[in-house]
Amino acid sequence: MRGRHTKVLPSELNKVCPERGDGPATHPREMSDFEVVPNLQQSSSSVSRSRRKAHFPTGSNEKENLISWIPENIRKKECTYFVESSQTSDSGRVVCECGYLREQHLEDAAKPPIFLGKEWDPSRHIQEMPTDAFGDIHFTGLGQKMGKYVRVSSDTPPRVIYHLMTQHWGLDAPNLLISVTGGAKNFIMKPRLKNIFRQGLVKVAQTTGAWIITGGSHTGVMKQVGEAVRDFILSCSHKEGEIVTIGIATWGTVYNRESLVCPMGGFPAEYVLDEENQGSLSCLDNNHSHFILVDNGTHGKYGVEIPLRTRLEKFISEQTKVKGGVAIKIPIVCVVLEGGPGTLDTIYNAITNGTPCVIVEGSGRVADVIAQVASLPVPKITIALIQKKLSMYFHDTYELFTEDKLVEWTKKIQDIVRSRQLLTIFREGKYGQQDVDVAILQALFKASRNQDHFGHENWDHQLRLAVAWNRVDIARSEIFTDDHEWKSTDLHPVMAAALISNKPEFVKLFLEQGVRLKEFVTWDTLVYLYDNMAPSCLFHSKLQKVLLEEREHTASSKMPRIQLHHVSQVLRELLGRSTQPLYPKPKQTERPRLSIPIPHIKLNVQGSSLRSLYKRSAGRATFTMDPVRDLLIWAVVQNRKELADIIWAQSQDCTAAALACSKILKELAKEEEDTDTTEDMLTLAEQYEQKAIGVFTDCYRKDEERAQKLLTRVSEAWGKATCLQLALEAKNMNFVSHGGVQAFLTKVWWGKMCVDNGIWRVIACMLFFPLLYTSLITFREKRLQPVGCLTRFRAFFTAPVVIFHMNILSYFTFLLLFAYVLMVDFQPLPSWREYLIYFWLFSLVCEETRQLVYDPDGFGLAKMASLYFKDFWNKLDICAILVFITGLTCRLIPSTLYPGRIILSLAFIIFCLRLMHIFTVSKTLGPKIIIVKRMMKDVFFFLFLLAVWVVSFGVAKQAILIHNEERVEWLFRGVVYHSYLTIFGQIPSYIDGVNFNIDQCSPNGTDPYKPKCPETNEDNKKPIFPEWLTVILLCLYLLFTNILLLNLLIAMFNYTFQQVQEHTDQIWKFQRHDLIEEYHSRPPAPPPFILLNHLQILVRRGLLRRPATRHKQLKEKLEKNEEAALLSWEMYLKENYLQHQQCQEKQNTEQKIRDIAQRVDVLAELLDLDRVKRTGLVEQRLVSLEDQVHQSALALRWIMQALQDSGFSSSQEVPPLGSTKASEMKKVDLEGKPEESQPSHHVLARNLLYPGSHTLRFPVPEEKVPWEVDFPLYDPPAYSADHKDTAVQDPFSPSLESLLKINYNTMDGLINRQSFHGLYRVQDGLPLNPMGRTGLRGRGRLHCFGPNHALHPVVTRWRRNLDGSIIRKSLKKMLEVLVAQYPLSDVWALPGGSLEPGEMLPLKLKWILRREFWPQFQNLLKQGTEVHKGYLDDPRNTDNAWVETVAVSVHFHNQNDVELKRLNSFLQGCDPELSIRWQVLDKRIPLHANHKELLHKVSALLGAYY
């Protein structure tokens, strides 16, 4: 019950709502003030998204804003005067006319006696006041279900409610509005249909981000929707389960609404769902998330919310939502289940307003009635048929249908079925429409496709919807059809949107539809794409760091915008410094790039679109060198696997692209903090390595030589790197260990010699080179085959394998000589052998210096130094040389001769370790060296664990045994050295006191060669330390170190060994490249003779200034033609590889199981259908066959009749031919759709709402239109408008006297009352419409009773290309027609209209033509062709006044026609709001429906496309 309403002060808040005085405080949030409410045309989804809260938490600041904002802007309605009603309440008490009890009114309202006895008037007796019910609603006893609610006046502006929902309730603006309507009472649906409906509804809501709007009560269709949302939320995660379900209910019909009343807001309000005691009222549904409770001041009256719901839905559908880079007007669709009379009105209003409707067949009542007749032609939908259907589906309430109601229902159903483009019937199991979500989206696209739009805009709108909803299946089936031809450039904006919003299926679809990446990817497009990267992306944060560094470098206060040279800077870090920058930094003189701020790029037809990006940059756009590469990088750095795969499939340089992607991903994975993302990146990197291996394998099988060229080809697109270089940078061991790559490396290793020469032959020729001129060594090149060829000598000694073995021989000689000097010939003054060692070392230093500064690729000294020191063996070389130089320096000083020899001995050790690098070439020893290197890492980490035990035991032992040892060297021995040796069995003899000998130690620690004695007894010099403790410590120490830690080390070694052993071959093959490359670029002479080569290089580089060049065997730049042919060959084999992969996926067992399961599901769907549906196609074919038989029978009958007339008669009767059943069904095609034929009666003239007024026509079904048909119920209202701006008009309020003055069927003064259809009937002084009843008497908005004559010129020309050729479509020429849009009109029309009495041209035509051209235009009309003369189906027509027009076709065949040029020059607009244009003519041109009929006739006359 409503309590008495009094003003509540804030201090009294807790008294009124004590349980809601304080709410759980969360972080504060600023709210918008009321001043922003008028500016609600554009929604801010980003703001509202940030304000979305889980479980609707409300902080103290939010409460304060709501408490102040809602009562100021949202009102409720109260009955202010109590007028006793003749009806009583359910309990038999006296109630007011508003339905409330006396005590439920305000105190002043119940005071008699002034207003008692007066008639109750809602407009005077109901007043608005601030609302007192809003906040959070909690359904008790139903878990944690929470929602938002507000009580609003029925006159509340929709923009205020929309502002409340999006700004204060934190809802994202919807991408789609689903208005579910139907039966308000509980009804029974088939279980299968119920499941299909529930799953489809929530699927479309969840995938498109839709709002579902219902009546909000816990009954009927609203309950079905609520349960569908509930089931979906329970089966999904919290993040996926957010579906906005808004219930708009009548406040006066809500049961237990008293618990929602709280003047300062309920946070939360506790609501009890009590269906047992609700009576005639309804409870709110606990599965809805938001409630808008509409109040008109009455109690118990249903349907109050319908007008406000209609206005709100219309307002929301006029808003624009940006999603995924696409801006669309929010579409709306009406879904109908079951329903009664109110539902029919809702459907009719929706169809009238252009809202598509989905009718669920099988749900019952109204839905089934419409579904049953939807496939019939409109004339077949008769009153008798509707009566039959109503008796079938309305069992209990059929008796309530009066004759007037039957007529009204028939008329409305006819109008609904007539708008087939807006009507979609969902039938369970219909092919292609198994799910409700598909039916809903198909209904939207069908409606959009049939709407009147200019040219391409309609298709653009549909495509934007599909992209925003991510429904590529609908796009394939509904948009990319033969009905429209898409240009590549038309898809560029949506292509960019699909890329940004990560919709790979759409990207694939657009590529299939002909999008050329070379045209799409411009410099500015790339900048736009990188500017719209997700902020959470690691690459984005790296870009921001680069921009921040640039800002600090330039000392600018403003953050610079992202440009491609910033991207290139980050990419070079990821790809490695060995690559050149992919995007050069623009010079200062270059034009500034087109900057594209994100908020202004919208794909809508109202404002700036992304298409304008291409239009603005046309003619000056900077196209990138490789657009596929650019898009691939953009996708890979964001870890978008599906998108990257689609783009990689388009790439030409695919092997290099795959290896580069693998490198980028591995580098990003090193810096990525999220573990899951890191794993995804590494997995994707491995997949791209496998792609490179797959393509290269096919290439190598096809042609080994060309495949090896792919390895060494310089790729301009990837920073002048080679495939081999990229694979090595990315450490792609699988690729480098590929047989083809290894065969190439082997070929390089052997130089110009054949690879099948044995090593023993090479060594023999090295030791005795005349053997070269025998057949012992074979060469690959023919010019080296002759035995006497001098180049054989050079070819042999420049081969890397020979250089390697000669360096081995040289190095062993150096080590032998070095060892001899150290051990035998180390004199105070160096001998000649020692000087030879110094000279030898100098040659080694020169070679290391050459390796450091050798820069054939132009990387720079810093980059070369970093690359040089990355190699472990180079570090070892530098270490050995530095130690040797240090020892040499000490050795040359007499006082440090001995330390110098020691240091040189250490240098010898390091030089010996360098020998291991030589063994890496061996397939046997190479992997073992790798294992040793890995085990060294294990030992390093193991020492940390060992040090803990050694130090802990050593310190404890030293402290227990020895007192105050001050000698540091003996402290180190006792703590570390002795403890370490104990591990290997050298246990100190004194640790247990048994073998203690005081002679072996120093009692006071004074003897430097003896350790200090342990704690002893002063009398007998026996140890007094606790022997049992030291023994226990020793045992524990040995247990953990000898057994635990050493076995742990063995286990670590074993694991490392097994791990490396599994990949031994790969690792060895990978590291083999470094050795081959080193000796491939090394001078041929070994040290110390290598100094001659160094001298030659110095002369060439220093004196002759010749740059360093790389051997073509490892890096080769091909000619353009050769490179193009090679890449085309690679791309061809890549296509074969992808096809092979697809075949393998199809043959995969799991995939086969999925395919079989899908087929079984389809088969089960077919078997579940009714017998009629299963045999429907057969019946339709039989009908078609019967139709053909009927046609044949008619032909035979005609032949027989002709023969009889000619005297060839017979005494026997003519046998009956054919059947009438086919003729009865011939208008139904094989799909059950009626033939589209011209309506036999006027349609627009029978629209229920008369235009420009609130007058409703009397419903006139199709069969009751002719005057000859008896219609006793016909009682139309009368309406005649008063035209104050027109001098000539018939009487506004016709009386019999004024009507008798009018002369019909003749010229009445200047007014022509003659009809083109002959004489018309006049009844009671009023003429009768010759086309039949319209449902309205009077003259309406027309000026005269009887015919109102008009003239409509149809001015056309051929549509032409820029070269002047006529454009054709479907082999027919296309027309352009002159159309105009007049002020106060939102549609276009032909330039014509009503003729004023005595005038030759319509006034509207004169508006667009200059006065001096009027006579010439009259001549054009005389020369034109009359295409229509007679009645015009116009919405303004009535029973007594109608429009008749003459339509004249004026066509200009020649584009250089003088009259056409003059016409264009004399077109004008007397009003700035008047628009004129030449419009392409087709059936979807947005004109008045009656004007489109005229255009159809003109196109048929000229044989043009329509």
PDB file of C-alpha atoms in Angstrom, residues 438-617:
ATOM      1  CA  VAL A 438      19.805 -16.043 -37.713  1.00  0.00           C
ATOM      2  CA  ALA A 439      16.144 -15.187 -38.262  1.00  0.00           C
ATOM      3  CA  ILE A 440      16.490 -11.918 -36.328  1.00  0.00           C
ATOM      4  CA  LEU A 441      19.570 -10.789 -38.221  1.00  0.00           C
ATOM      5  CA  GLN A 442      18.123 -11.903 -41.563  1.00  0.00           C
ATOM      6  CA  ALA A 443      15.013  -9.881 -40.798  1.00  0.00           C
ATOM      7  CA  LEU A 444      17.122  -6.792 -40.183  1.00  0.00           C
ATOM      8  CA  PHE A 445      19.100  -7.251 -43.369  1.00  0.00           C
ATOM      9  CA  LYS A 446      15.995  -8.000 -45.410  1.00  0.00           C
ATOM     10  CA  ALA A 447      14.349  -4.854 -44.107  1.00  0.00           C
ATOM     11  CA  SER A 448      17.466  -2.798 -44.697  1.00  0.00           C
ATOM     12  CA  ARG A 449      17.870  -4.189 -48.198  1.00  0.00           C
ATOM     13  CA  ASN A 450      14.317  -3.275 -49.110  1.00  0.00           C
ATOM     14  CA  GLN A 451      14.422   0.179 -47.586  1.00  0.00           C
ATOM     15  CA  ASP A 452      14.587   3.143 -49.908  1.00  0.00           C
ATOM     16  CA  HIS A 453      18.155   4.389 -49.981  1.00  0.00           C
ATOM     17  CA  PHE A 454      20.156   6.277 -52.542  1.00  0.00           C
ATOM     18  CA  GLY A 455      22.559   4.068 -54.436  1.00  0.00           C
ATOM     19  CA  HIS A 456      25.266   2.381 -52.439  1.00  0.00           C
ATOM     20  CA  GLU A 457      24.318   3.721 -49.005  1.00  0.00           C
ATOM     21  CA  ASN A 458      21.863   0.938 -48.258  1.00  0.00           C
ATOM     22  CA  TRP A 459      24.404  -1.817 -48.903  1.00  0.00           C
ATOM     23  CA  ASP A 460      26.981   0.109 -46.908  1.00  0.00           C
ATOM     24  CA  HIS A 461      24.552   0.220 -44.000  1.00  0.00           C
ATOM     25  CA  GLN A 462      23.976  -3.523 -44.115  1.00  0.00           C
ATOM     26  CA  LEU A 463      27.684  -4.247 -44.264  1.00  0.00           C
ATOM     27  CA  ARG A 464      28.361  -1.935 -41.339  1.00  0.00           C
ATOM     28  CA  LEU A 465      25.756  -3.838 -39.320  1.00  0.00           C
ATOM     29  CA  ALA A 466      27.352  -7.171 -40.160  1.00  0.00           C
ATOM     30  CA  VAL A 467      30.849  -5.946 -39.245  1.00  0.00           C
ATOM     31  CA  ALA A 468      29.669  -4.335 -36.011  1.00  0.00           C
ATOM     32  CA  TRP A 469      27.930  -7.593 -34.996  1.00  0.00           C
ATOM     33  CA  ASN A 470      30.720  -9.820 -36.310  1.00  0.00           C
ATOM     34  CA  ARG A 471      28.291 -11.998 -38.274  1.00  0.00           C
ATOM     35  CA  VAL A 472      30.241 -13.021 -41.349  1.00  0.00           C
ATOM     36  CA  ASP A 473      27.744 -15.815 -42.041  1.00  0.00           C
ATOM     37  CA  ILE A 474      24.978 -13.277 -42.535  1.00  0.00           C
ATOM     38  CA  ALA A 475      27.254 -11.099 -44.668  1.00  0.00           C
ATOM     39  CA  ARG A 476      27.991 -14.015 -46.988  1.00  0.00           C
ATOM     40  CA  SER A 477      24.382 -15.081 -47.387  1.00  0.00           C
ATOM     41  CA  GLU A 478      22.585 -11.720 -47.338  1.00  0.00           C
ATOM     42  CA  ILE A 479      24.981  -8.978 -48.485  1.00  0.00           C
ATOM     43  CA  PHE A 480      27.540 -10.356 -50.919  1.00  0.00           C
ATOM     44  CA  THR A 481      25.023 -11.651 -53.400  1.00  0.00           C
ATOM     45  CA  ASP A 482      24.392 -11.119 -57.082  1.00  0.00           C
ATOM     46  CA  ASP A 483      22.049  -8.238 -56.278  1.00  0.00           C
ATOM     47  CA  HIS A 484      24.898  -5.789 -55.840  1.00  0.00           C
ATOM     48  CA  GLU A 485      28.325  -5.407 -57.361  1.00  0.00           C
ATOM     49  CA  TRP A 486      30.943  -4.249 -54.875  1.00  0.00           C
ATOM     50  CA  LYS A 487      33.926  -2.179 -55.883  1.00  0.00           C
ATOM     51  CA  SER A 488      37.228  -2.771 -54.156  1.00  0.00           C
ATOM     52  CA  THR A 489      37.440   0.800 -52.900  1.00  0.00           C
ATOM     53  CA  ASP A 490      33.957   0.593 -51.382  1.00  0.00           C
ATOM     54  CA  LEU A 491      35.204  -2.067 -48.964  1.00  0.00           C
ATOM     55  CA  HIS A 492      38.275  -0.165 -47.756  1.00  0.00           C
ATOM     56  CA  PRO A 493      36.577   1.540 -44.778  1.00  0.00           C
ATOM     57  CA  VAL A 494      35.028  -1.660 -43.446  1.00  0.00           C
ATOM     58  CA  MET A 495      38.263  -3.504 -44.147  1.00  0.00           C
ATOM     59  CA  ALA A 496      40.076  -1.098 -41.823  1.00  0.00           C
ATOM     60  CA  ALA A 497      37.329  -1.524 -39.223  1.00  0.00           C
ATOM     61  CA  ALA A 498      37.579  -5.322 -39.429  1.00  0.00           C
ATOM     62  CA  LEU A 499      41.352  -5.166 -38.987  1.00  0.00           C
ATOM     63  CA  ILE A 500      41.198  -2.873 -35.964  1.00  0.00           C
ATOM     64  CA  SER A 501      38.442  -4.842 -34.252  1.00  0.00           C
ATOM     65  CA  ASN A 502      40.235  -8.157 -35.001  1.00  0.00           C
ATOM     66  CA  LYS A 503      37.607  -9.835 -37.152  1.00  0.00           C
ATOM     67  CA  PRO A 504      39.657 -12.186 -39.329  1.00  0.00           C
ATOM     68  CA  GLU A 505      36.680 -13.843 -40.996  1.00  0.00           C
ATOM     69  CA  PHE A 506      35.590 -10.477 -42.383  1.00  0.00           C
ATOM     70  CA  VAL A 507      39.117  -9.688 -43.551  1.00  0.00           C
ATOM     71  CA  LYS A 508      39.145 -13.006 -45.385  1.00  0.00           C
ATOM     72  CA  LEU A 509      35.720 -12.266 -46.860  1.00  0.00           C
ATOM     73  CA  PHE A 510      36.763  -8.815 -48.084  1.00  0.00           C
ATOM     74  CA  LEU A 511      39.883 -10.256 -49.698  1.00  0.00           C
ATOM     75  CA  GLU A 512      37.693 -12.817 -51.453  1.00  0.00           C
ATOM     76  CA  GLN A 513      35.460  -9.990 -52.630  1.00  0.00           C
ATOM     77  CA  GLY A 514      38.339  -8.276 -54.390  1.00  0.00           C
ATOM     78  CA  VAL A 515      39.995  -5.886 -51.941  1.00  0.00           C
ATOM     79  CA  ARG A 516      43.445  -5.147 -53.353  1.00  0.00           C
ATOM     80  CA  LEU A 517      45.932  -4.658 -50.567  1.00  0.00           C
ATOM     81  CA  LYS A 518      48.159  -2.556 -52.808  1.00  0.00           C
ATOM     82  CA  GLU A 519      45.340  -0.023 -53.079  1.00  0.00           C
ATOM     83  CA  PHE A 520      44.182  -0.371 -49.501  1.00  0.00           C
ATOM     84  CA  VAL A 521      47.482  -0.096 -47.628  1.00  0.00           C
ATOM     85  CA  THR A 522      48.755   3.442 -47.972  1.00  0.00           C
ATOM     86  CA  TRP A 523      51.188   5.246 -45.752  1.00  0.00           C
ATOM     87  CA  ASP A 524      48.332   7.050 -44.029  1.00  0.00           C
ATOM     88  CA  THR A 525      46.333   3.849 -43.570  1.00  0.00           C
ATOM     89  CA  LEU A 526      49.252   2.247 -41.756  1.00  0.00           C
ATOM     90  CA  VAL A 527      49.614   5.265 -39.493  1.00  0.00           C
ATOM     91  CA  TYR A 528      45.899   5.027 -38.729  1.00  0.00           C
ATOM     92  CA  LEU A 529      46.148   1.308 -37.950  1.00  0.00           C
ATOM     93  CA  TYR A 530      49.112   1.748 -35.611  1.00  0.00           C
ATOM     94  CA  ASP A 531      47.362   4.695 -33.999  1.00  0.00           C
ATOM     95  CA  ASN A 532      44.433   2.403 -33.160  1.00  0.00           C
ATOM     96  CA  MET A 533      46.379  -0.441 -31.593  1.00  0.00           C
ATOM     97  CA  ALA A 534      45.098  -1.784 -28.298  1.00  0.00           C
ATOM     98  CA  PRO A 535      46.753   0.063 -25.386  1.00  0.00           C
ATOM     99  CA  SER A 536      47.330  -3.279 -23.636  1.00  0.00           C
ATOM    100  CA  CYS A 537      49.540  -4.431 -26.507  1.00  0.00           C
ATOM    101  CA  LEU A 538      53.273  -4.662 -25.677  1.00  0.00           C
ATOM    102  CA  PHE A 539      54.204  -3.182 -29.052  1.00  0.00           C
ATOM    103  CA  HIS A 540      52.029  -0.163 -28.277  1.00  0.00           C
ATOM    104  CA  SER A 541      53.898   0.454 -25.028  1.00  0.00           C
ATOM    105  CA  LYS A 542      57.233   0.179 -26.856  1.00  0.00           C
ATOM    106  CA  LEU A 543      56.008   2.734 -29.380  1.00  0.00           C
ATOM    107  CA  GLN A 544      55.029   5.054 -26.554  1.00  0.00           C
ATOM    108  CA  LYS A 545      58.527   4.769 -25.119  1.00  0.00           C
ATOM    109  CA  VAL A 546      59.993   5.771 -28.482  1.00  0.00           C
ATOM    110  CA  LEU A 547      57.651   8.762 -28.671  1.00  0.00           C
ATOM    111  CA  LEU A 548      58.559   9.746 -25.124  1.00  0.00           C
ATOM    112  CA  GLU A 549      62.264   9.585 -25.934  1.00  0.00           C
ATOM    113  CA  GLU A 550      61.704  11.732 -29.021  1.00  0.00           C
ATOM    114  CA  ARG A 551      59.772  14.271 -26.988  1.00  0.00           C
ATOM    115  CA  GLU A 552      62.581  14.454 -24.430  1.00  0.00           C
ATOM    116  CA  HIS A 553      65.148  14.714 -27.221  1.00  0.00           C
ATOM    117  CA  THR A 554      63.314  17.572 -28.919  1.00  0.00           C
ATOM    118  CA  ALA A 555      62.417  19.200 -25.578  1.00  0.00           C
ATOM    119  CA  SER A 556      58.807  19.466 -26.729  1.00  0.00           C
ATOM    120  CA  SER A 557      55.892  19.693 -24.330  1.00  0.00           C
ATOM    121  CA  LYS A 558      53.569  17.844 -26.695  1.00  0.00           C
ATOM    122  CA  MET A 559      53.769  14.108 -27.303  1.00  0.00           C
ATOM    123  CA  PRO A 560      54.549  13.511 -31.020  1.00  0.00           C
ATOM    124  CA  ARG A 561      52.124  11.501 -33.098  1.00  0.00           C
ATOM    125  CA  ILE A 562      52.957   7.963 -34.186  1.00  0.00           C
ATOM    126  CA  GLN A 563      54.720   7.858 -37.542  1.00  0.00           C
ATOM    127  CA  LEU A 564      56.108   4.900 -39.432  1.00  0.00           C
ATOM    128  CA  HIS A 565      59.737   5.709 -38.667  1.00  0.00           C
ATOM    129  CA  HIS A 566      58.823   5.224 -34.992  1.00  0.00           C
ATOM    130  CA  VAL A 567      57.400   1.828 -35.895  1.00  0.00           C
ATOM    131  CA  SER A 568      60.548   1.060 -37.848  1.00  0.00           C
ATOM    132  CA  GLN A 569      62.682   1.906 -34.838  1.00  0.00           C
ATOM    133  CA  VAL A 570      60.853  -0.636 -32.676  1.00  0.00           C
ATOM    134  CA  LEU A 571      60.828  -3.245 -35.429  1.00  0.00           C
ATOM    135  CA  ARG A 572      64.575  -2.972 -35.875  1.00  0.00           C
ATOM    136  CA  GLU A 573      65.029  -3.806 -32.215  1.00  0.00           C
ATOM    137  CA  LEU A 574      62.833  -6.869 -32.681  1.00  0.00           C
ATOM    138  CA  LEU A 575      64.239  -8.065 -36.001  1.00  0.00           C
ATOM    139  CA  GLY A 576      67.840  -7.422 -35.027  1.00  0.00           C
ATOM    140  CA  ARG A 577      70.235  -4.663 -35.912  1.00  0.00           C
ATOM    141  CA  SER A 578      71.473  -6.680 -38.880  1.00  0.00           C
ATOM    142  CA  THR A 579      68.384  -5.511 -40.796  1.00  0.00           C
ATOM    143  CA  GLN A 580      67.915  -2.132 -42.395  1.00  0.00           C
ATOM    144  CA  PRO A 581      65.040   0.156 -41.269  1.00  0.00           C
ATOM    145  CA  LEU A 582      61.767  -0.949 -42.897  1.00  0.00           C
ATOM    146  CA  TYR A 583      60.320   2.584 -43.023  1.00  0.00           C
ATOM    147  CA  PRO A 584      62.743   5.468 -43.632  1.00  0.00           C
ATOM    148  CA  LYS A 585      62.417   8.618 -41.602  1.00  0.00           C
ATOM    149  CA  PRO A 586      60.831  11.356 -43.772  1.00  0.00           C
ATOM    150  CA  LYS A 587      62.933  14.360 -44.560  1.00  0.00           C
ATOM    151  CA  GLN A 588      61.940  17.789 -43.343  1.00  0.00           C
ATOM    152  CA  THR A 589      61.100  18.868 -46.905  1.00  0.00           C
ATOM    153  CA  GLU A 590      58.550  16.114 -47.408  1.00  0.00           C
ATOM    154  CA  ARG A 591      54.879  16.866 -47.029  1.00  0.00           C
ATOM    155  CA  PRO A 592      53.397  16.144 -43.625  1.00  0.00           C
ATOM    156  CA  ARG A 593      51.495  12.911 -43.447  1.00  0.00           C
ATOM    157  CA  LEU A 594      47.738  13.009 -43.175  1.00  0.00           C
ATOM    158  CA  SER A 595      46.963  12.831 -39.497  1.00  0.00           C
ATOM    159  CA  ILE A 596      43.855  10.899 -38.523  1.00  0.00           C
ATOM    160  CA  PRO A 597      42.597  11.454 -34.990  1.00  0.00           C
ATOM    161  CA  ILE A 598      40.688   8.404 -33.840  1.00  0.00           C
ATOM    162  CA  PRO A 599      37.429  10.043 -32.691  1.00  0.00           C
ATOM    163  CA  HIS A 600      36.777  11.638 -36.086  1.00  0.00           C
ATOM    164  CA  ILE A 601      37.066   8.525 -38.202  1.00  0.00           C
ATOM    165  CA  LYS A 602      33.597   7.033 -38.260  1.00  0.00           C
ATOM    166  CA  LEU A 603      32.034   4.760 -40.797  1.00  0.00           C
ATOM    167  CA  ASN A 604      28.689   6.485 -40.959  1.00  0.00           C
ATOM    168  CA  VAL A 605      26.934   8.326 -43.709  1.00  0.00           C
ATOM    169  CA  GLN A 606      26.384  11.400 -41.586  1.00  0.00           C
ATOM    170  CA  GLY A 607      29.895  12.555 -40.783  1.00  0.00           C
ATOM    171  CA  SER A 608      33.453  11.997 -41.829  1.00  0.00           C
ATOM    172  CA  SER A 609      34.061   8.415 -42.851  1.00  0.00           C
ATOM    173  CA  LEU A 610      37.171   6.366 -43.274  1.00  0.00           C
ATOM    174  CA  ARG A 611      36.396   6.373 -46.963  1.00  0.00           C
ATOM    175  CA  SER A 612      37.267  10.058 -46.951  1.00  0.00           C
ATOM    176  CA  LEU A 613      40.773   9.030 -45.900  1.00  0.00           C
ATOM    177  CA  TYR A 614      41.226   7.399 -49.284  1.00  0.00           C
ATOM    178  CA  LYS A 615      39.442  10.184 -51.104  1.00  0.00           C
ATOM    179  CA  ARG A 616      41.550  12.896 -49.483  1.00  0.00           C
ATOM    180  CA  SER A 617      44.792  11.083 -50.136  1.00  0.00           C
TER     181      SER A 617
END
